[in-house]
């Protein structure tokens, strides 16, 4: 029996919390497919419908893994994937949004996922060399062909969102949004709200940091992406830990974990907000889903925000090169 409420991304009904699947293939340590598939099945059993992947995660491994996990359970899933990184992991970044590439990427994702349609197809990063009208025009043709149901963008700027939505309704914008990354609040979120576009916050747990699980990068794998992220760098990490200490204090007073408090804060951004915390573990999945029941008063929200003011966050959310691909 499901206890997960429903929210809407545009016209698309989804569970109020989705499951981010990136870490099952890359970014945060070695893949363990058996454990990941058990977590995916547990998520579906508990009433999570929205699964978030990309053709980029693990250079195709993640889509193949999801395909295996949902075989026989396709109808229970709102399947979201993305295109746009035309390079493989470890190669120099190449963003492509031209119409031919959109068509080719979609076919490849359908094949890896083993499905005949994708429920929510995102452009992972905007290609500055291609007008967004061309990219979304090609995505819209995929909808007409029945290969895709709804369209999304990721890390797009406010004007791009507007132009895209004028070509075809955009159901969701997926961008980073958490207690330590609030950049989209000023301009981008208001545009989404004006246009009826849902918001899917990625890395809502600050890549795990806001749970209080990490005191250093020492135990992380050599290729863990957090090792190259400024907020985890020596000096910055220690300063950011003072924020987590305050969150942990506030969480204990409410009888929840720091991660649950951080997730509940994101969930309180609005009914059009559907975070996708990522985990490979059933235990964390359950803990994260329990955050849906955490109620925060205006006083709680103010105290949480006071614990993590923008001026106290040390370091950018991405390295300089990766930042150039965001919000454009
Ligand atoms: N559109 C984009 O450009 C973009 C970028 C990044 C991510 N995403 C999507 O957003 C999803 C979520 O973001 P994310 O995975 O980067 O970051 P996140 O959800 O903020 O954090 C994930 C990390 O937190 C750990 N974790 C999760 N729940 C926990 C808990 N209750 N207690 C302790 N640790 C916990 C996970 O550990 P374990 O893995 O060990 O369980 C993992 O290391 C991704 O999976 C991906 O689908 C999209």
JSON list of C-alpha atoms in Angstrom, two decimals, residues 4 22 37 42 49 52 84 95 107 150 153 159 166 183 187-188 197-198 217 222 239 241 250 259 286 301 307 323 326:
[
{"chain": "A", "resi": 4, "resn": "UNK", "atom": "CA", "xyz": [3.62, 8.47, -1.07]},
{"chain": "A", "resi": 22, "resn": "UNK", "atom": "CA", "xyz": [22.94, 8.51, -11.02]},
{"chain": "A", "resi": 37, "resn": "UNK", "atom": "CA", "xyz": [18.18, -3.24, -8.37]},
{"chain": "A", "resi": 42, "resn": "UNK", "atom": "CA", "xyz": [11.91, -1.40, -3.00]},
{"chain": "A", "resi": 49, "resn": "UNK", "atom": "CA", "xyz": [6.94, 6.18, -9.34]},
{"chain": "A", "resi": 52, "resn": "UNK", "atom": "CA", "xyz": [15.50, 9.67, -12.76]},
{"chain": "A", "resi": 84, "resn": "UNK", "atom": "CA", "xyz": [22.78, 16.35, -24.15]},
{"chain": "A", "resi": 95, "resn": "UNK", "atom": "CA", "xyz": [27.03, 19.28, -25.38]},
{"chain": "A", "resi": 107, "resn": "UNK", "atom": "CA", "xyz": [16.59, 5.96, -30.02]},
{"chain": "A", "resi": 150, "resn": "UNK", "atom": "CA", "xyz": [6.46, 14.93, -21.66]},
{"chain": "A", "resi": 153, "resn": "UNK", "atom": "CA", "xyz": [14.94, 20.92, -19.39]},
{"chain": "A", "resi": 159, "resn": "UNK", "atom": "CA", "xyz": [14.78, 33.08, -20.98]},
{"chain": "A", "resi": 166, "resn": "UNK", "atom": "CA", "xyz": [6.58, 28.61, -26.46]},
{"chain": "A", "resi": 183, "resn": "UNK", "atom": "CA", "xyz": [20.42, 30.17, -7.19]},
{"chain": "A", "resi": 187, "resn": "UNK", "atom": "CA", "xyz": [14.56, 34.39, -11.49]},
{"chain": "A", "resi": 188, "resn": "UNK", "atom": "CA", "xyz": [14.13, 30.85, -12.77]},
{"chain": "A", "resi": 197, "resn": "UNK", "atom": "CA", "xyz": [6.23, 24.15, -15.13]},
{"chain": "A", "resi": 198, "resn": "UNK", "atom": "CA", "xyz": [7.07, 21.78, -12.27]},
{"chain": "A", "resi": 217, "resn": "UNK", "atom": "CA", "xyz": [36.64, 13.24, 1.40]},
{"chain": "A", "resi": 222, "resn": "UNK", "atom": "CA", "xyz": [39.44, 8.16, -6.23]},
{"chain": "A", "resi": 239, "resn": "UNK", "atom": "CA", "xyz": [33.50, 25.71, 7.03]},
{"chain": "A", "resi": 241, "resn": "UNK", "atom": "CA", "xyz": [30.52, 21.43, 8.33]},
{"chain": "A", "resi": 250, "resn": "UNK", "atom": "CA", "xyz": [17.67, 21.51, 14.64]},
{"chain": "A", "resi": 259, "resn": "UNK", "atom": "CA", "xyz": [19.01, 14.70, 5.83]},
{"chain": "A", "resi": 286, "resn": "UNK", "atom": "CA", "xyz": [13.19, 4.63, 3.50]},
{"chain": "A", "resi": 301, "resn": "UNK", "atom": "CA", "xyz": [11.70, 27.11, 8.10]},
{"chain": "A", "resi": 307, "resn": "UNK", "atom": "CA", "xyz": [21.42, 27.91, 9.79]},
{"chain": "A", "resi": 323, "resn": "UNK", "atom": "CA", "xyz": [29.51, 26.01, -14.08]},
{"chain": "A", "resi": 326, "resn": "UNK", "atom": "CA", "xyz": [24.57, 25.79, -16.20]}
]
